[in-house]
PDB file of C-alpha atoms in Angstrom:
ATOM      1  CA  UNK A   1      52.371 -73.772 181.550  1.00 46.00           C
ATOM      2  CA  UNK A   2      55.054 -71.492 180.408  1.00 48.00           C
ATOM      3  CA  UNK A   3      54.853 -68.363 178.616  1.00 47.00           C
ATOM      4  CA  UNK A   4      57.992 -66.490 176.679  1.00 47.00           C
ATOM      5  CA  UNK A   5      57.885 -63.571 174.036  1.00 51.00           C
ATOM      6  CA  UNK A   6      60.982 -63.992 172.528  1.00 54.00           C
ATOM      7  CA  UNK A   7      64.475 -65.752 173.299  1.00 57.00           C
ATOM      8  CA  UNK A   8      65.544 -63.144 176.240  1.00 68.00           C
ATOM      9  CA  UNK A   9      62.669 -62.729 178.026  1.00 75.00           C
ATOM     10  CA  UNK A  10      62.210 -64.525 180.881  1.00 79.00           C
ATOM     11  CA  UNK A  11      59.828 -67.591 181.327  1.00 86.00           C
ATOM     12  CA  UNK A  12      57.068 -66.793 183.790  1.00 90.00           C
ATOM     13  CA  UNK A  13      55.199 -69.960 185.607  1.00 91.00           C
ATOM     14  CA  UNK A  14      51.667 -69.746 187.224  1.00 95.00           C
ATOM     15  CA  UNK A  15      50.582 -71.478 190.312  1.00 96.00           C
ATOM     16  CA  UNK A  16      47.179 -71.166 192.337  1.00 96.00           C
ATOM     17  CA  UNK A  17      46.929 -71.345 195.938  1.00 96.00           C
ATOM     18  CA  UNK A  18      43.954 -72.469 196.994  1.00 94.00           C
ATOM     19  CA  UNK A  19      41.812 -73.983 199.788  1.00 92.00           C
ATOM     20  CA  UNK A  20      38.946 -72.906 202.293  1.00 88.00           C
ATOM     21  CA  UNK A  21      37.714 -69.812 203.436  1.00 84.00           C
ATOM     22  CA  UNK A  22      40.305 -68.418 205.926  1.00 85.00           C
ATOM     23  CA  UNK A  23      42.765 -71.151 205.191  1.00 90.00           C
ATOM     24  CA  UNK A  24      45.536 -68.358 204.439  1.00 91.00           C
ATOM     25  CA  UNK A  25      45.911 -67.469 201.161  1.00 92.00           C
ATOM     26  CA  UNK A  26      46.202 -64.614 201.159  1.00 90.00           C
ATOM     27  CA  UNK A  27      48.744 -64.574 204.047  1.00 92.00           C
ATOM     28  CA  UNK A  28      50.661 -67.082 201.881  1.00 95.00           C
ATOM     29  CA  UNK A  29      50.802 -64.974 198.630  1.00 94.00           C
ATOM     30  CA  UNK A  30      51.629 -61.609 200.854  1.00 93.00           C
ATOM     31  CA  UNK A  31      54.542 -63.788 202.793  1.00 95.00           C
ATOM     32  CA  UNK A  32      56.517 -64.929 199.252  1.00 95.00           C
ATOM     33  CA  UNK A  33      55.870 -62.124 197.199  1.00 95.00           C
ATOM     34  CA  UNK A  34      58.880 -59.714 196.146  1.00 95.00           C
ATOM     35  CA  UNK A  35      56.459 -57.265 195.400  1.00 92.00           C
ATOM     36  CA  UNK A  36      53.883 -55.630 196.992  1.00 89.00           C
ATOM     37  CA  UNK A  37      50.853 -57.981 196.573  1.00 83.00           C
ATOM     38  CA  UNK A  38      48.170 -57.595 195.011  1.00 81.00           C
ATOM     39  CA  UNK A  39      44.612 -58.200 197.165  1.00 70.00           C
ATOM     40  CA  UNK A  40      41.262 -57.903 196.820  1.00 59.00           C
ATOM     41  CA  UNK A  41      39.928 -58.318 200.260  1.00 53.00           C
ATOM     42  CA  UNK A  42      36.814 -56.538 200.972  1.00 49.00           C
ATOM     43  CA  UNK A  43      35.394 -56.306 204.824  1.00 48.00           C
ATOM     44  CA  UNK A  44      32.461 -59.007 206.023  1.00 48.00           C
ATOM     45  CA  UNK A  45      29.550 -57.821 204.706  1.00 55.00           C
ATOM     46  CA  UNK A  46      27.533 -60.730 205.717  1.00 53.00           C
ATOM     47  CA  UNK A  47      28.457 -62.717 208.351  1.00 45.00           C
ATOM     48  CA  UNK A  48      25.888 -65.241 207.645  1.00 48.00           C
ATOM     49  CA  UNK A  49      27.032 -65.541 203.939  1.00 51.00           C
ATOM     50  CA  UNK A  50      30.072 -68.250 205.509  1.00 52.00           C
ATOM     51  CA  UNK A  51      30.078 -69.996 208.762  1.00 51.00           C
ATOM     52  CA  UNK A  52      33.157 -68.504 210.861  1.00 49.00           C
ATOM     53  CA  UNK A  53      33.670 -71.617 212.967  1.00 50.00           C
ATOM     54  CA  UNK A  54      37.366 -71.561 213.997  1.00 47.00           C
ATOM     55  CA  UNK A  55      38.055 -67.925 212.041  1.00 47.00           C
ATOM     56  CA  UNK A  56      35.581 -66.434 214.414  1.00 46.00           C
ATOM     57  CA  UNK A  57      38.610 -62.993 214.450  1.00 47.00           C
ATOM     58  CA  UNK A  58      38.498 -62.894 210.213  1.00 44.00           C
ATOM     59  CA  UNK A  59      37.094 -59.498 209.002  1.00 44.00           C
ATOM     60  CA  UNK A  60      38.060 -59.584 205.767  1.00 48.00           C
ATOM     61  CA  UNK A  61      37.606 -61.980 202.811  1.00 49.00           C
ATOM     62  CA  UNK A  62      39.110 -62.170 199.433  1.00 49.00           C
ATOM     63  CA  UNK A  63      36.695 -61.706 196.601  1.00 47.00           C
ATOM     64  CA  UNK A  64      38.786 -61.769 193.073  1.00 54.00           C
ATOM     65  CA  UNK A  65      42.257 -63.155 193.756  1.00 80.00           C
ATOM     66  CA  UNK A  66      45.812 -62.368 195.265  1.00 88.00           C
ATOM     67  CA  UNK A  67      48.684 -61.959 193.142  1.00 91.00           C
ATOM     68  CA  UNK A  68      51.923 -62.275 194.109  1.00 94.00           C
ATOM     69  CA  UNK A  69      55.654 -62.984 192.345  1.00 94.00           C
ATOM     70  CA  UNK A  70      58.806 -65.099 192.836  1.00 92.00           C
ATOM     71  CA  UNK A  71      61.810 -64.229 190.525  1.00 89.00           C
ATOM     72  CA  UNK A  72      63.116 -67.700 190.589  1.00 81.00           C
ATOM     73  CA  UNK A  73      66.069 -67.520 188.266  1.00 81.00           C
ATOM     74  CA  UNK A  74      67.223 -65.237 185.345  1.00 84.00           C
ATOM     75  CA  UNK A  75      64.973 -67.027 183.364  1.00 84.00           C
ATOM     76  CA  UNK A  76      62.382 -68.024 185.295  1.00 85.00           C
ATOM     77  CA  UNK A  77      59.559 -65.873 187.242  1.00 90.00           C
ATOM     78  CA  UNK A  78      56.527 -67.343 188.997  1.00 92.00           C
ATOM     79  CA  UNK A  79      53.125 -66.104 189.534  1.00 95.00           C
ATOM     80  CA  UNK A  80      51.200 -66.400 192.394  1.00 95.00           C
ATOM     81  CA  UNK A  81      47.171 -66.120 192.034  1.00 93.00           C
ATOM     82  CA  UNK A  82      45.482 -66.662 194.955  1.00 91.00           C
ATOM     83  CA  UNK A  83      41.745 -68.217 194.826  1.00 88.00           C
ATOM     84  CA  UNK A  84      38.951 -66.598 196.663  1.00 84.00           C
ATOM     85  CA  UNK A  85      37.702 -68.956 199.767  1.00 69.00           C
ATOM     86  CA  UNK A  86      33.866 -68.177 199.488  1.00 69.00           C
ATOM     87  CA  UNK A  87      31.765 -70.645 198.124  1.00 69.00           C
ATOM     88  CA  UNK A  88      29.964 -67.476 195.969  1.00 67.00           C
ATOM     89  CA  UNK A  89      33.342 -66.837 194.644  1.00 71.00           C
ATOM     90  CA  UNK A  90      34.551 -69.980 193.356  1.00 71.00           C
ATOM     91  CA  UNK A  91      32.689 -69.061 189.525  1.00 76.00           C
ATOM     92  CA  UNK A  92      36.102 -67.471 189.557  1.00 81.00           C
ATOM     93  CA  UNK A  93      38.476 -70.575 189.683  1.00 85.00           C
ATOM     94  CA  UNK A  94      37.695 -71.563 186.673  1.00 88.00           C
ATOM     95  CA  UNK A  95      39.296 -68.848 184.773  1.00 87.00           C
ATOM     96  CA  UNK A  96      41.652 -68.560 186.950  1.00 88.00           C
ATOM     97  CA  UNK A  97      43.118 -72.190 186.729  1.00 90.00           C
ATOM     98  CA  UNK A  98      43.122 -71.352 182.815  1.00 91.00           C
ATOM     99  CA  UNK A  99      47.101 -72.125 182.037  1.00 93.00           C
ATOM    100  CA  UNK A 100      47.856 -73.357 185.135  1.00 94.00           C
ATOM    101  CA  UNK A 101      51.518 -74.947 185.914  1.00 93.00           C
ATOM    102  CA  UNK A 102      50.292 -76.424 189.087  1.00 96.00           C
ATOM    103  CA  UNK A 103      48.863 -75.635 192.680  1.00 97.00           C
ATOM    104  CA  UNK A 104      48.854 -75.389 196.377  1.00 97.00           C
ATOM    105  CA  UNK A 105      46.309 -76.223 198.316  1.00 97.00           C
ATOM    106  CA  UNK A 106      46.309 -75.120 201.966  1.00 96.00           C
ATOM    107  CA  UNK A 107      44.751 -76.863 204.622  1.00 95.00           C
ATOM    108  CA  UNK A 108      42.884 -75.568 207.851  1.00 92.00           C
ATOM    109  CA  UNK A 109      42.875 -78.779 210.333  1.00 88.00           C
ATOM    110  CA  UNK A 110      40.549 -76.346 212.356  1.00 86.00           C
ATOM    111  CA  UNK A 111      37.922 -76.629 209.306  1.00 87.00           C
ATOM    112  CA  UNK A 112      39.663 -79.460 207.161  1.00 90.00           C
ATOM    113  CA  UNK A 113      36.518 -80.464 205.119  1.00 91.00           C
ATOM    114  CA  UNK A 114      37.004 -76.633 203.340  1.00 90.00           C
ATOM    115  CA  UNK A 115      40.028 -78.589 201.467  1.00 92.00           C
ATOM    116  CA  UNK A 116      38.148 -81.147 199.783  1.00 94.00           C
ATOM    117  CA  UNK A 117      36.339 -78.596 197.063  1.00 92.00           C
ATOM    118  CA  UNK A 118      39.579 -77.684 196.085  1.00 93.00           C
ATOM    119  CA  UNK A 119      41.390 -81.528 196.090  1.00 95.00           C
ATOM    120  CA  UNK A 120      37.941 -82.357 193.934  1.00 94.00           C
ATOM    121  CA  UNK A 121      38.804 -79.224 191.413  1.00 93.00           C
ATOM    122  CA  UNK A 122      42.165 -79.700 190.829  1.00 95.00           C
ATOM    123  CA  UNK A 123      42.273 -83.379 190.461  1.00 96.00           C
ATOM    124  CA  UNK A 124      38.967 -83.633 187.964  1.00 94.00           C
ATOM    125  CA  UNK A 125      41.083 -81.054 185.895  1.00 94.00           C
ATOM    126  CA  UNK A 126      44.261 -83.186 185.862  1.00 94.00           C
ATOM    127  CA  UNK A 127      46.555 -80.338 187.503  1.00 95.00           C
ATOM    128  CA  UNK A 128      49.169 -81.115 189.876  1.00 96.00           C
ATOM    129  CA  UNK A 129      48.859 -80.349 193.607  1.00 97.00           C
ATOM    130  CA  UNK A 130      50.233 -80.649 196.809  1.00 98.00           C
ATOM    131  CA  UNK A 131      48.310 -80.357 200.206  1.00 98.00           C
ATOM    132  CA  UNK A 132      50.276 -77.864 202.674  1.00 97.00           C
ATOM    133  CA  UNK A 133      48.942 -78.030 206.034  1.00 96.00           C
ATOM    134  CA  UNK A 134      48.643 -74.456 207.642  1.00 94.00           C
ATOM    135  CA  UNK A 135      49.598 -75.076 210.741  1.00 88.00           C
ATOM    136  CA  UNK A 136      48.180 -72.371 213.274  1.00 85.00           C
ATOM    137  CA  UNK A 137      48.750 -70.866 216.804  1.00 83.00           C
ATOM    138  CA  UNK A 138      47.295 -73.445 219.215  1.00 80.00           C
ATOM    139  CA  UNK A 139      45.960 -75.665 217.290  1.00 80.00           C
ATOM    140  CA  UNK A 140      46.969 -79.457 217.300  1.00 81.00           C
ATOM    141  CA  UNK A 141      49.807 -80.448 214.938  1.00 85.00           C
ATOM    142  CA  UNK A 142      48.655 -83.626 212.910  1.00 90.00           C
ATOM    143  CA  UNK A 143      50.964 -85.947 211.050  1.00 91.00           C
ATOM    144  CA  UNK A 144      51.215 -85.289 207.033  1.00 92.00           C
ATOM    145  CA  UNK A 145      49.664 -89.170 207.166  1.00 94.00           C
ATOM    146  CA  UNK A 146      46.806 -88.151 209.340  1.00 94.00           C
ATOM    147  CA  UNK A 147      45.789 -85.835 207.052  1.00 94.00           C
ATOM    148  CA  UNK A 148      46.212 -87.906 203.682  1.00 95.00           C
ATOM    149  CA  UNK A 149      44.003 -90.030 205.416  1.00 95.00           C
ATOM    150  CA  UNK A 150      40.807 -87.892 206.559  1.00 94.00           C
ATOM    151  CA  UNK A 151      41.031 -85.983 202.916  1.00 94.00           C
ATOM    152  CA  UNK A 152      41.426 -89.223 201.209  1.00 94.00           C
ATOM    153  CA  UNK A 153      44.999 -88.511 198.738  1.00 95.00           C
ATOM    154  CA  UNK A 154      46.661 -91.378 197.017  1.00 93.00           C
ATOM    155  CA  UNK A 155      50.262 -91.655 198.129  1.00 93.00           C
ATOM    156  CA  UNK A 156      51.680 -89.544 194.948  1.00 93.00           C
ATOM    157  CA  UNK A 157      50.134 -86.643 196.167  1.00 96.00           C
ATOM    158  CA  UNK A 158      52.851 -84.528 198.627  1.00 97.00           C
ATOM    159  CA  UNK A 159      51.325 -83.571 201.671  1.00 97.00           C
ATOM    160  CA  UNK A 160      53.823 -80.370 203.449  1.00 97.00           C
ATOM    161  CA  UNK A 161      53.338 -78.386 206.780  1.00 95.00           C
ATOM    162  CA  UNK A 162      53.953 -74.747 206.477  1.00 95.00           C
ATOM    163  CA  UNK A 163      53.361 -71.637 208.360  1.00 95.00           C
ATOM    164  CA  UNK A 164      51.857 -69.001 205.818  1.00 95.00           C
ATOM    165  CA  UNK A 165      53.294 -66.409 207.848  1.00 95.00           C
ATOM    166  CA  UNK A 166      56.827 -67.332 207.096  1.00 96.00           C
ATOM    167  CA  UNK A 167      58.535 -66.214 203.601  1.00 96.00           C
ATOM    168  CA  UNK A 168      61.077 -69.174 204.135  1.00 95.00           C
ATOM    169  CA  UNK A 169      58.161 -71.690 205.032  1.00 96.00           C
ATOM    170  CA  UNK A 170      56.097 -70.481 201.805  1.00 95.00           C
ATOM    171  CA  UNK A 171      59.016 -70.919 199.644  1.00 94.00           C
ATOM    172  CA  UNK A 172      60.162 -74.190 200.368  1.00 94.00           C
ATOM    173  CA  UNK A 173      56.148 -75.170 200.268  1.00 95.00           C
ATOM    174  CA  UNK A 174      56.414 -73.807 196.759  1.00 94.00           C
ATOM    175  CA  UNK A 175      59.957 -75.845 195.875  1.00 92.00           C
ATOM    176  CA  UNK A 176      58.335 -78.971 197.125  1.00 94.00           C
ATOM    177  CA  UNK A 177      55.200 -78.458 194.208  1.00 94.00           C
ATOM    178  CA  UNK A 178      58.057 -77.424 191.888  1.00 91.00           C
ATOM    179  CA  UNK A 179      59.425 -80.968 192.671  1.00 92.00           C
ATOM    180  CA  UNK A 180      56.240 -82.459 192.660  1.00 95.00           C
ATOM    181  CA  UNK A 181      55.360 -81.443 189.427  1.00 93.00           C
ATOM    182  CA  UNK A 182      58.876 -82.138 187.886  1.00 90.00           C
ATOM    183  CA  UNK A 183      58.510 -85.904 188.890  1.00 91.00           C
ATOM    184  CA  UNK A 184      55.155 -86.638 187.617  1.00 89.00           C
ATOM    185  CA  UNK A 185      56.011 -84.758 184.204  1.00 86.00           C
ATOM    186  CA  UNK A 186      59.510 -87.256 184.101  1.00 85.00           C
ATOM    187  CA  UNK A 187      57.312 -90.114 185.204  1.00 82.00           C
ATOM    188  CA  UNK A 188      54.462 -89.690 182.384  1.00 80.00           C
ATOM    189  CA  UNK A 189      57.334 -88.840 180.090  1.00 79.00           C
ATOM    190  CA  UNK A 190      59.173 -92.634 180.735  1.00 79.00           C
ATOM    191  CA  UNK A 191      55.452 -94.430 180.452  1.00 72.00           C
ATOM    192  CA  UNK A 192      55.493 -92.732 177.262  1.00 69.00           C
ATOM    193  CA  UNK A 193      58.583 -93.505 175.795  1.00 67.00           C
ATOM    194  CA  UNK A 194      58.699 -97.283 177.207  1.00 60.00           C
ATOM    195  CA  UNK A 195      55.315 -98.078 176.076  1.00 54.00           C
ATOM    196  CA  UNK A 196      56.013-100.513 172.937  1.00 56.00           C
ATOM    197  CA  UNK A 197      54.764-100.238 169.826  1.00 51.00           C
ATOM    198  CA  UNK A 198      51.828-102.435 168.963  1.00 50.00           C
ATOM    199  CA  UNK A 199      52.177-104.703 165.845  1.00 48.00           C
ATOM    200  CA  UNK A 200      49.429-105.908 163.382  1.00 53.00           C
ATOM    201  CA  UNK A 201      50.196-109.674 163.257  1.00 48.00           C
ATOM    202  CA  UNK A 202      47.732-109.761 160.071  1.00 50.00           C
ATOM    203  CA  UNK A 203      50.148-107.599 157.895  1.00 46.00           C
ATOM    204  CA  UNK A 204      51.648-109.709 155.292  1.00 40.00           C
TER     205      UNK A 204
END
């Protein structure tokens, strides 16, 4: 969803990253952002609150959102809102989802069942997403397929690596949803326009 005041100003576009609890959002959002992101990490209070199986080295946790922005273009300028990971957090997505262009949602294959809450939110709300799959030190690199499979995405859903670390990785993750989202609004557009017109054969 776009938003413009008048003629000149530019158009700004708003994207979510999402996913489990130390997935990497907010390394994500801090990687792409030309400005100094916003955070609102806050030190583990509770460490029985979330298990920390394959995060055990997270001390922080993100309890509002990230925010982040991409001048794309003259015209165009994306924002980045990043979704809090803890389950007592997600109240939150809700609003922030409200005018949503589209999403990412990263993937942990340390922890890959923290994915599926998201996948579940975004497709019961009919917003466009793509699966980018965080790929971390030491851990085993699984095919794009492999994971389609275990989270259970039709075939029109991209699934990306990435590295959340990496500005250029997190940029061309973000081009890919761009993409993503610019074929499935063509595609719905064509069903549209090539659906025929139905005709009331009792009309005399």
């Amino acid at each position: 969803m776009a938003y413009a005041n008048d003629c000149d100003a530019p158009v700004t576009l708003k994207v979510l990253v999402a996913g489990g609890f130390g997935a990497g959002k907010t390394t994500f959002v801090g990687a792409v952002s030309e400005i100094e992101p916003l955070s609102t990490e806050e030190l583990l209070s509770d460490l029985g609150a979330d298990p920390l199986h394959g995060v055990e080295a997270k001390t922080t946790t993100t309890v509002a959102l990230d925010f982040g922005r991409i001048t794309l273009d003259d015209r165009h300028v994306l924002y980045l809102f990043g979704t809090p990971g803890q389950h007592r957090f997600w109240f939150l997505w809700e609003e922030l989802c409200a005018g949503a262009l589209g999403a990412v949602v990263l993937a942990d294959t340390r922890r890959l069942a923290d994915c599926f809450p998201a996948v579940d939110f975004f497709e019961r709300r009919g917003i466009g997403f793509i699966v980018a799959v965080n790929e971390f030190d030491g851990c085993h690199r699984y095919t794009p397929e492999e994971v389609r499979d275990a989270v259970g995405l039709g075939p029109e859903v991209p699934v990306v690596r990435c590295d959340a670390r990496l500005t250029g990785s997190g940029t061309v993750t973000l081009a890919s949803l761009v993409r993503h989202l610019l074929c499935t609004s063509a595609a719905r557009s064509m069903s549209t326009t090539s659906t025929p017109l139905s005709t009331d054969s009792g009309e005399t």
